[in-house]
mmCIF file of C-alpha atoms and ligand atoms in Angstrom:
data_model
loop_
_atom_site.group_PDB
_atom_site.id
_atom_site.type_symbol
_atom_site.label_atom_id
_atom_site.label_comp_id
_atom_site.label_asym_id
_atom_site.label_seq_id
_atom_site.Cartn_x
_atom_site.Cartn_y
_atom_site.Cartn_z
ATOM 1 C CA MET C 260 0.000 0.000 0.000
ATOM 2 C CA LYS C 261 1.404 3.384 -1.001
ATOM 3 C CA ILE C 262 0.992 6.168 1.563
ATOM 4 C CA PHE C 263 0.873 9.856 0.634
ATOM 5 C CA LYS C 264 0.710 12.953 2.834
ATOM 6 C CA LYS C 265 1.076 15.639 0.175
ATOM 7 C CA ILE C 266 -1.605 16.759 -2.275
ATOM 8 C CA ASN C 267 0.719 17.141 -5.268
ATOM 9 C CA GLU C 268 2.182 13.637 -4.728
ATOM 10 C CA ILE C 269 -1.136 11.764 -4.579
ATOM 11 C CA ARG C 270 -2.436 13.847 -7.478
ATOM 12 C CA ARG C 271 0.561 12.762 -9.581
ATOM 13 C CA GLU C 272 -0.032 9.117 -8.585
ATOM 14 C CA SER C 273 -3.715 9.182 -9.499
ATOM 15 C CA GLU C 274 -2.937 10.861 -12.841
ATOM 16 C CA LYS C 275 -0.464 8.058 -13.531
ATOM 17 C CA LEU C 276 -3.087 5.414 -12.709
ATOM 18 C CA ARG C 277 -5.670 7.061 -14.924
ATOM 19 C CA ALA C 278 -3.181 7.301 -17.809
ATOM 20 C CA ALA C 279 -2.626 3.531 -17.393
ATOM 21 C CA GLY C 280 -6.368 2.964 -17.817
ATOM 22 C CA GLU C 281 -7.160 2.089 -14.172
ATOM 23 C CA THR C 282 -10.574 2.729 -12.625
ATOM 24 C CA ILE C 283 -10.140 4.541 -9.296
ATOM 25 C CA GLY C 284 -12.429 3.922 -6.325
ATOM 26 C CA PHE C 285 -12.263 6.299 -3.358
ATOM 27 C CA VAL C 286 -13.317 5.814 0.275
ATOM 28 C CA PRO C 287 -13.053 8.970 2.418
ATOM 29 C CA THR C 288 -12.919 8.371 6.201
ATOM 30 C CA MET C 289 -11.920 9.994 9.460
ATOM 31 C CA GLY C 290 -10.087 6.838 10.568
ATOM 32 C CA ALA C 291 -10.583 4.654 13.676
ATOM 33 C CA LEU C 292 -11.635 2.127 11.081
ATOM 34 C CA HIS C 293 -14.216 -0.594 11.719
ATOM 35 C CA GLU C 294 -16.174 -3.113 9.659
ATOM 36 C CA GLY C 295 -18.462 -0.326 8.369
ATOM 37 C CA HIS C 296 -15.511 1.458 6.758
ATOM 38 C CA LEU C 297 -14.001 -1.823 5.588
ATOM 39 C CA SER C 298 -17.268 -2.794 3.862
ATOM 40 C CA LEU C 299 -16.835 0.330 1.696
ATOM 41 C CA VAL C 300 -13.213 -0.589 0.934
ATOM 42 C CA ARG C 301 -14.311 -4.104 -0.115
ATOM 43 C CA ARG C 302 -17.075 -2.707 -2.294
ATOM 44 C CA SER C 303 -14.579 -0.402 -4.005
ATOM 45 C CA ALA C 304 -12.036 -3.203 -4.475
ATOM 46 C CA GLY C 305 -14.796 -5.328 -6.047
ATOM 47 C CA MET C 306 -15.706 -2.592 -8.559
ATOM 48 C CA CYS C 307 -12.465 -0.730 -9.253
ATOM 49 C CA GLY C 308 -8.904 -1.602 -10.272
ATOM 50 C CA LYS C 309 -7.387 0.664 -7.595
ATOM 51 C CA THR C 310 -8.806 1.737 -4.255
ATOM 52 C CA VAL C 311 -7.753 4.948 -2.528
ATOM 53 C CA VAL C 312 -8.680 5.485 1.145
ATOM 54 C CA SER C 313 -8.251 8.800 2.922
ATOM 55 C CA ILE C 314 -7.993 9.306 6.668
ATOM 56 C CA PHE C 315 -8.505 12.914 7.663
ATOM 57 C CA VAL C 316 -10.254 14.197 10.778
ATOM 58 C CA ASN C 317 -11.702 17.256 9.120
ATOM 59 C CA PRO C 318 -11.587 20.170 11.601
ATOM 60 C CA ILE C 319 -14.051 22.371 9.711
ATOM 61 C CA GLN C 320 -16.934 19.923 10.144
ATOM 62 C CA PHE C 321 -16.709 20.007 13.964
ATOM 63 C CA GLY C 322 -18.479 22.626 16.106
ATOM 64 C CA PRO C 323 -16.666 24.437 18.937
ATOM 65 C CA ASN C 324 -18.037 22.109 21.654
ATOM 66 C CA GLU C 325 -17.695 18.849 19.742
ATOM 67 C CA ASP C 326 -15.152 16.025 19.954
ATOM 68 C CA LEU C 327 -12.465 17.175 17.472
ATOM 69 C CA SER C 328 -9.580 17.062 19.978
ATOM 70 C CA LYS C 329 -10.499 13.649 21.407
ATOM 71 C CA TYR C 330 -11.506 11.939 18.151
ATOM 72 C CA PRO C 331 -9.659 8.550 18.141
ATOM 73 C CA LYS C 332 -6.556 8.309 15.909
ATOM 74 C CA PRO C 333 -5.232 4.725 15.966
ATOM 75 C CA LEU C 334 -3.247 5.242 12.747
ATOM 76 C CA GLN C 335 -1.038 2.141 12.942
ATOM 77 C CA ILE C 336 -4.045 -0.152 13.541
ATOM 78 C CA ASP C 337 -5.876 1.539 10.646
ATOM 79 C CA LYS C 338 -2.894 1.000 8.329
ATOM 80 C CA ASN C 339 -2.773 -2.705 9.240
ATOM 81 C CA LEU C 340 -6.509 -3.105 8.581
ATOM 82 C CA LEU C 341 -6.150 -1.448 5.176
ATOM 83 C CA LEU C 342 -3.140 -3.616 4.308
ATOM 84 C CA LYS C 343 -5.261 -6.683 5.064
ATOM 85 C CA GLU C 344 -8.053 -5.387 2.825
ATOM 86 C CA LYS C 345 -5.501 -4.798 0.057
ATOM 87 C CA ALA C 346 -6.269 -1.078 -0.279
ATOM 88 C CA ASP C 347 -3.819 0.325 -2.838
ATOM 89 C CA ILE C 348 -3.303 3.883 -1.646
ATOM 90 C CA LEU C 349 -3.747 5.686 1.668
ATOM 91 C CA PHE C 350 -3.923 9.483 1.797
ATOM 92 C CA ILE C 351 -3.290 11.017 5.240
ATOM 93 C CA PRO C 352 -2.894 14.773 4.832
ATOM 94 C CA SER C 353 -2.396 17.179 7.743
ATOM 95 C CA SER C 354 -4.857 20.034 8.374
ATOM 96 C CA GLU C 355 -2.202 22.508 7.204
ATOM 97 C CA GLU C 356 -1.777 20.587 3.954
ATOM 98 C CA MET C 357 -5.553 20.576 3.351
ATOM 99 C CA TYR C 358 -6.452 24.090 4.396
ATOM 100 C CA ARG C 359 -3.425 26.447 4.341
ATOM 101 C CA ASN C 360 -5.039 29.922 4.006
ATOM 102 C CA ARG C 361 -8.452 28.702 2.855
ATOM 103 C CA GLU C 362 -11.097 31.358 2.179
ATOM 104 C CA THR C 363 -13.482 29.452 -0.099
ATOM 105 C CA GLY C 364 -15.908 26.638 0.685
ATOM 106 C CA VAL C 365 -19.007 24.779 -0.481
ATOM 107 C CA THR C 366 -22.398 25.878 0.838
ATOM 108 C CA SER C 367 -24.870 23.061 1.405
ATOM 109 C CA GLY C 368 -28.513 23.395 0.345
ATOM 110 C CA LYS C 369 -31.837 23.382 2.200
ATOM 111 C CA HIS C 370 -31.639 19.752 3.303
ATOM 112 C CA SER C 371 -28.640 20.604 5.479
ATOM 113 C CA SER C 372 -30.710 22.547 8.001
ATOM 114 C CA ILE C 373 -32.862 19.575 9.135
ATOM 115 C CA LEU C 374 -31.860 16.507 11.238
ATOM 116 C CA CYS C 375 -28.129 16.749 12.136
ATOM 117 C CA GLY C 376 -27.968 20.275 10.706
ATOM 118 C CA MET C 377 -30.250 21.517 13.506
ATOM 119 C CA SER C 378 -27.746 20.840 16.272
ATOM 120 C CA ARG C 379 -24.541 20.865 14.150
ATOM 121 C CA LYS C 380 -24.434 24.306 12.510
ATOM 122 C CA ASN C 381 -22.112 24.526 9.468
ATOM 123 C CA HIS C 382 -21.301 20.800 9.799
ATOM 124 C CA PHE C 383 -22.409 19.915 6.287
ATOM 125 C CA ASP C 384 -20.646 22.906 4.701
ATOM 126 C CA GLY C 385 -17.466 21.506 6.270
ATOM 127 C CA VAL C 386 -18.236 17.998 4.977
ATOM 128 C CA LEU C 387 -19.014 19.155 1.432
ATOM 129 C CA THR C 388 -15.937 21.384 1.334
ATOM 130 C CA VAL C 389 -13.567 18.577 2.328
ATOM 131 C CA VAL C 390 -15.263 16.015 0.076
ATOM 132 C CA SER C 391 -15.095 18.330 -2.945
ATOM 133 C CA LYS C 392 -11.395 19.023 -2.234
ATOM 134 C CA LEU C 393 -10.703 15.288 -1.991
ATOM 135 C CA PHE C 394 -12.609 14.659 -5.243
ATOM 136 C CA ASN C 395 -10.513 17.338 -6.972
ATOM 137 C CA ILE C 396 -7.257 15.943 -5.552
ATOM 138 C CA ILE C 397 -7.919 12.264 -6.341
ATOM 139 C CA SER C 398 -10.318 12.475 -9.311
ATOM 140 C CA PRO C 399 -11.936 9.107 -8.565
ATOM 141 C CA ASP C 400 -14.335 7.358 -10.947
ATOM 142 C CA PHE C 401 -16.422 6.071 -8.017
ATOM 143 C CA ALA C 402 -16.677 7.217 -4.384
ATOM 144 C CA PHE C 403 -18.208 5.063 -1.650
ATOM 145 C CA PHE C 404 -20.309 6.374 1.245
ATOM 146 C CA GLY C 405 -22.283 4.611 3.987
ATOM 147 C CA GLU C 406 -26.028 4.944 4.519
ATOM 148 C CA LYS C 407 -25.166 5.241 8.218
ATOM 149 C CA ASP C 408 -24.687 8.957 7.463
ATOM 150 C CA TYR C 409 -27.716 9.128 5.209
ATOM 151 C CA GLN C 410 -28.151 12.911 5.291
ATOM 152 C CA GLN C 411 -24.461 13.338 4.415
ATOM 153 C CA LEU C 412 -24.827 10.834 1.553
ATOM 154 C CA THR C 413 -27.874 12.694 0.190
ATOM 155 C CA LEU C 414 -26.151 16.085 0.378
ATOM 156 C CA ILE C 415 -23.030 14.714 -1.344
ATOM 157 C CA LYS C 416 -25.145 13.248 -4.182
ATOM 158 C CA LYS C 417 -26.853 16.635 -4.533
ATOM 159 C CA MET C 418 -23.502 18.466 -4.591
ATOM 160 C CA VAL C 419 -22.160 16.112 -7.264
ATOM 161 C CA PHE C 420 -25.270 16.790 -9.355
ATOM 162 C CA ASP C 421 -25.400 20.556 -8.738
ATOM 163 C CA LEU C 422 -21.681 21.202 -9.268
ATOM 164 C CA ASP C 423 -21.196 18.703 -12.132
ATOM 165 C CA PHE C 424 -18.580 16.491 -10.504
ATOM 166 C CA LYS C 425 -17.755 13.547 -12.745
ATOM 167 C CA VAL C 426 -17.494 10.997 -9.910
ATOM 168 C CA LYS C 427 -20.268 8.426 -9.374
ATOM 169 C CA ILE C 428 -21.476 8.054 -5.795
ATOM 170 C CA VAL C 429 -22.077 4.498 -4.533
ATOM 171 C CA SER C 430 -24.147 4.124 -1.358
ATOM 172 C CA CYS C 431 -23.439 1.165 0.919
ATOM 173 C CA PRO C 432 -25.685 -0.420 3.596
ATOM 174 C CA ILE C 433 -25.245 0.133 7.337
ATOM 175 C CA VAL C 434 -23.054 -2.436 9.103
ATOM 176 C CA ARG C 435 -24.277 -3.271 12.613
ATOM 177 C CA GLU C 436 -23.097 -5.092 15.732
ATOM 178 C CA ARG C 437 -24.905 -8.360 16.507
ATOM 179 C CA ASP C 438 -27.249 -6.501 18.883
ATOM 180 C CA GLY C 439 -28.177 -3.983 16.172
ATOM 181 C CA LEU C 440 -26.042 -1.017 17.215
ATOM 182 C CA ALA C 441 -24.695 0.666 14.061
ATOM 183 C CA LEU C 442 -20.882 0.537 13.988
ATOM 184 C CA SER C 443 -19.351 3.938 14.637
ATOM 185 C CA SER C 444 -15.912 5.216 15.628
ATOM 186 C CA ARG C 445 -17.741 7.080 18.403
ATOM 187 C CA ASN C 446 -19.001 3.830 20.007
ATOM 188 C CA SER C 447 -15.583 3.641 21.706
ATOM 189 C CA TYR C 448 -16.576 6.655 23.847
ATOM 190 C CA LEU C 449 -19.461 4.708 25.456
ATOM 191 C CA SER C 450 -19.200 3.443 29.048
ATOM 192 C CA LEU C 451 -20.144 -0.183 29.639
ATOM 193 C CA SER C 452 -23.667 0.732 30.776
ATOM 194 C CA GLU C 453 -24.156 3.171 27.874
ATOM 195 C CA ARG C 454 -22.987 0.477 25.439
ATOM 196 C CA THR C 455 -25.514 -1.927 26.971
ATOM 197 C CA GLU C 456 -28.334 0.568 26.461
ATOM 198 C CA ALA C 457 -27.343 1.929 23.028
ATOM 199 C CA PRO C 458 -29.017 -0.850 20.931
ATOM 200 C CA ILE C 459 -32.339 0.707 22.014
ATOM 201 C CA ILE C 460 -31.833 3.052 19.044
ATOM 202 C CA TYR C 461 -31.941 0.172 16.551
ATOM 203 C CA ASN C 462 -34.772 -1.545 18.433
ATOM 204 C CA THR C 463 -36.832 1.653 18.412
ATOM 205 C CA LEU C 464 -36.214 2.188 14.672
ATOM 206 C CA SER C 465 -37.400 -1.395 14.096
ATOM 207 C CA ILE C 466 -40.594 -0.722 16.090
ATOM 208 C CA ALA C 467 -41.068 2.522 14.111
ATOM 209 C CA ALA C 468 -40.782 0.524 10.857
ATOM 210 C CA ASP C 469 -43.487 -1.821 12.104
ATOM 211 C CA LEU C 470 -45.817 1.053 13.088
ATOM 212 C CA PHE C 471 -45.269 2.707 9.694
ATOM 213 C CA ARG C 472 -46.182 -0.547 7.939
ATOM 214 C CA LYS C 473 -49.387 -0.645 10.006
ATOM 215 C CA GLY C 474 -50.350 2.874 8.878
ATOM 216 C CA VAL C 475 -49.577 4.881 12.026
ATOM 217 C CA SER C 476 -48.893 8.550 11.145
ATOM 218 C CA PRO C 477 -45.283 9.826 10.994
ATOM 219 C CA GLU C 478 -45.982 12.389 13.769
ATOM 220 C CA GLU C 479 -47.355 9.692 16.082
ATOM 221 C CA ILE C 480 -44.392 7.382 15.361
ATOM 222 C CA GLU C 481 -41.916 10.189 16.112
ATOM 223 C CA LYS C 482 -43.650 10.912 19.433
ATOM 224 C CA LEU C 483 -43.850 7.236 20.469
ATOM 225 C CA SER C 484 -40.226 6.552 19.499
ATOM 226 C CA LYS C 485 -38.880 9.434 21.569
ATOM 227 C CA LYS C 486 -40.949 8.239 24.522
ATOM 228 C CA THR C 487 -39.719 4.633 24.123
ATOM 229 C CA ILE C 488 -36.064 5.682 24.234
ATOM 230 C CA GLU C 489 -36.374 8.201 27.045
ATOM 231 C CA GLU C 490 -38.532 5.969 29.271
ATOM 232 C CA ASN C 491 -36.415 2.833 28.810
ATOM 233 C CA SER C 492 -32.841 4.154 28.830
ATOM 234 C CA LYS C 493 -30.691 7.111 29.860
ATOM 235 C CA GLY C 494 -30.553 8.139 26.172
ATOM 236 C CA ARG C 495 -31.490 11.763 25.436
ATOM 237 C CA VAL C 496 -33.156 12.139 22.049
ATOM 238 C CA ASP C 497 -31.731 14.916 19.858
ATOM 239 C CA TYR C 498 -34.233 14.039 17.123
ATOM 240 C CA ILE C 499 -36.381 11.239 15.795
ATOM 241 C CA LYS C 500 -37.864 12.230 12.447
ATOM 242 C CA ILE C 501 -39.343 10.566 9.407
ATOM 243 C CA TYR C 502 -38.577 11.909 5.929
ATOM 244 C CA ASP C 503 -38.758 10.330 2.519
ATOM 245 C CA ASN C 504 -35.597 8.925 0.915
ATOM 246 C CA ASN C 505 -34.825 12.367 -0.584
ATOM 247 C CA LEU C 506 -35.237 14.040 2.813
ATOM 248 C CA ASN C 507 -38.545 15.639 1.847
ATOM 249 C CA GLN C 508 -41.721 15.633 3.938
ATOM 250 C CA CYS C 509 -43.243 12.217 4.640
ATOM 251 C CA THR C 510 -47.026 11.953 5.013
ATOM 252 C CA ILE C 511 -49.434 9.238 6.070
ATOM 253 C CA GLU C 512 -49.925 8.463 2.331
ATOM 254 C CA SER C 513 -46.174 7.906 1.690
ATOM 255 C CA LYS C 514 -45.290 4.305 0.832
ATOM 256 C CA LYS C 515 -41.549 4.395 1.452
ATOM 257 C CA CYS C 516 -39.773 6.637 3.942
ATOM 258 C CA ARG C 517 -36.850 6.600 6.343
ATOM 259 C CA VAL C 518 -36.776 7.081 10.081
ATOM 260 C CA PHE C 519 -33.777 9.013 11.421
ATOM 261 C CA ALA C 520 -32.516 9.177 15.003
ATOM 262 C CA ALA C 521 -29.805 11.017 16.913
ATOM 263 C CA VAL C 522 -29.510 10.120 20.584
ATOM 264 C CA PHE C 523 -27.057 11.235 23.268
ATOM 265 C CA PHE C 524 -25.704 8.650 25.683
ATOM 266 C CA GLY C 525 -23.801 10.836 28.129
ATOM 267 C CA LYS C 526 -21.772 13.168 25.920
ATOM 268 C CA THR C 527 -21.705 10.722 22.992
ATOM 269 C CA ARG C 528 -24.087 11.478 20.168
ATOM 270 C CA LEU C 529 -25.047 8.426 18.099
ATOM 271 C CA ILE C 530 -26.965 8.507 14.815
ATOM 272 C CA ASP C 531 -28.809 5.800 12.930
ATOM 273 C CA ASN C 532 -31.579 5.417 10.345
ATOM 274 C CA MET C 533 -33.744 2.761 8.745
ATOM 275 C CA GLU C 534 -35.897 2.543 5.641
ATOM 276 C CA VAL C 535 -39.586 1.999 6.406
ATOM 277 C CA SER C 536 -42.196 0.911 3.878
ATOM 278 C CA LYS C 537 -45.803 -0.214 3.508
HETATM 279 P P1 AMP J 844 -16.435 8.456 9.067
HETATM 280 O O1 AMP J 844 -15.052 7.916 9.304
HETATM 281 O O2 AMP J 844 -17.311 8.363 10.264
HETATM 282 O O3 AMP J 844 -16.403 9.835 8.442
HETATM 283 O O4 AMP J 844 -17.112 7.498 7.986
HETATM 284 C C1 AMP J 844 -16.513 7.281 6.741
HETATM 285 C C2 AMP J 844 -17.492 6.551 5.851
HETATM 286 O O5 AMP J 844 -17.843 5.300 6.437
HETATM 287 C C3 AMP J 844 -18.810 7.317 5.642
HETATM 288 O O6 AMP J 844 -19.229 7.165 4.296
HETATM 289 C C4 AMP J 844 -19.742 6.609 6.595
HETATM 290 O O7 AMP J 844 -21.109 6.707 6.227
HETATM 291 C C5 AMP J 844 -19.249 5.187 6.493
HETATM 292 N N1 AMP J 844 -19.669 4.402 7.674
HETATM 293 C C6 AMP J 844 -19.446 4.707 8.972
HETATM 294 N N2 AMP J 844 -20.036 3.782 9.771
HETATM 295 C C7 AMP J 844 -20.654 2.893 8.961
HETATM 296 C C8 AMP J 844 -21.454 1.727 9.173
HETATM 297 N N3 AMP J 844 -21.735 1.282 10.390
HETATM 298 N N4 AMP J 844 -21.929 1.072 8.095
HETATM 299 C C9 AMP J 844 -21.656 1.515 6.828
HETATM 300 N N5 AMP J 844 -20.912 2.606 6.568
HETATM 301 C C10 AMP J 844 -20.417 3.297 7.606
#
């Protein structure tokens, strides 16, 4: 696996690959890799001749009181995992390398102010800015994103459409622990008792899917789900909302929607979502 830290070096490498006729798959991450990330790497390796993974904890997508400084950085473990998956290239730029004297950025559209955008102001502008920079640096044919961050995935697809990026976005299903908890680098922050309670998010989304199938209204499901979590665990609900798969309003007539949840366990904010249909 080749490792690059400098933009001009990885750009040269990817130009060389393209000139040789390779298809380039790209998996952007913030590291602390788990099976969720690795499922994207495998998907890329299955579709593309060369797979590039980036690890960059992007400072501009974190708010002032969020976990930027304590975000886990087990770089050697991550490198070993990627070696095992036969990733071809790893890009690990510093913040200085990525941002220098940056003045310009991408502004996300109206779907960035709902769900996570309500409590994480400017988060999605930071995500779209770093993703567009990485697309310009690597010029991948395909880029792989998890449905775990469904709002992010939707906003990235919209950016690619609106700004005419050439890359094709591939969405990949959520990988879960055996008890249903969605894998996340932030799960490592949970205490033992919080970890024991956290699968209530998945269980509540599953109940919500059942209620939706039975014709219960989205508003009623949102209310019941919040109550279920707060009465049966120490979880504090940031939001539980139902939207359609394009993040537009869902009504009682809608056939296919998605239920989204963000729940705090202590200081750790976990997100998850599930498709619901009739
Ligand atoms: P992150 O390192 O959290 O920025 O995530 C990097 C990529 O991995 C994003 O596209 C995420 O949606 C994806 N990802 C994170 N957790 C999971 C999971 N449990 N299942 C599938 N994809 C995931």
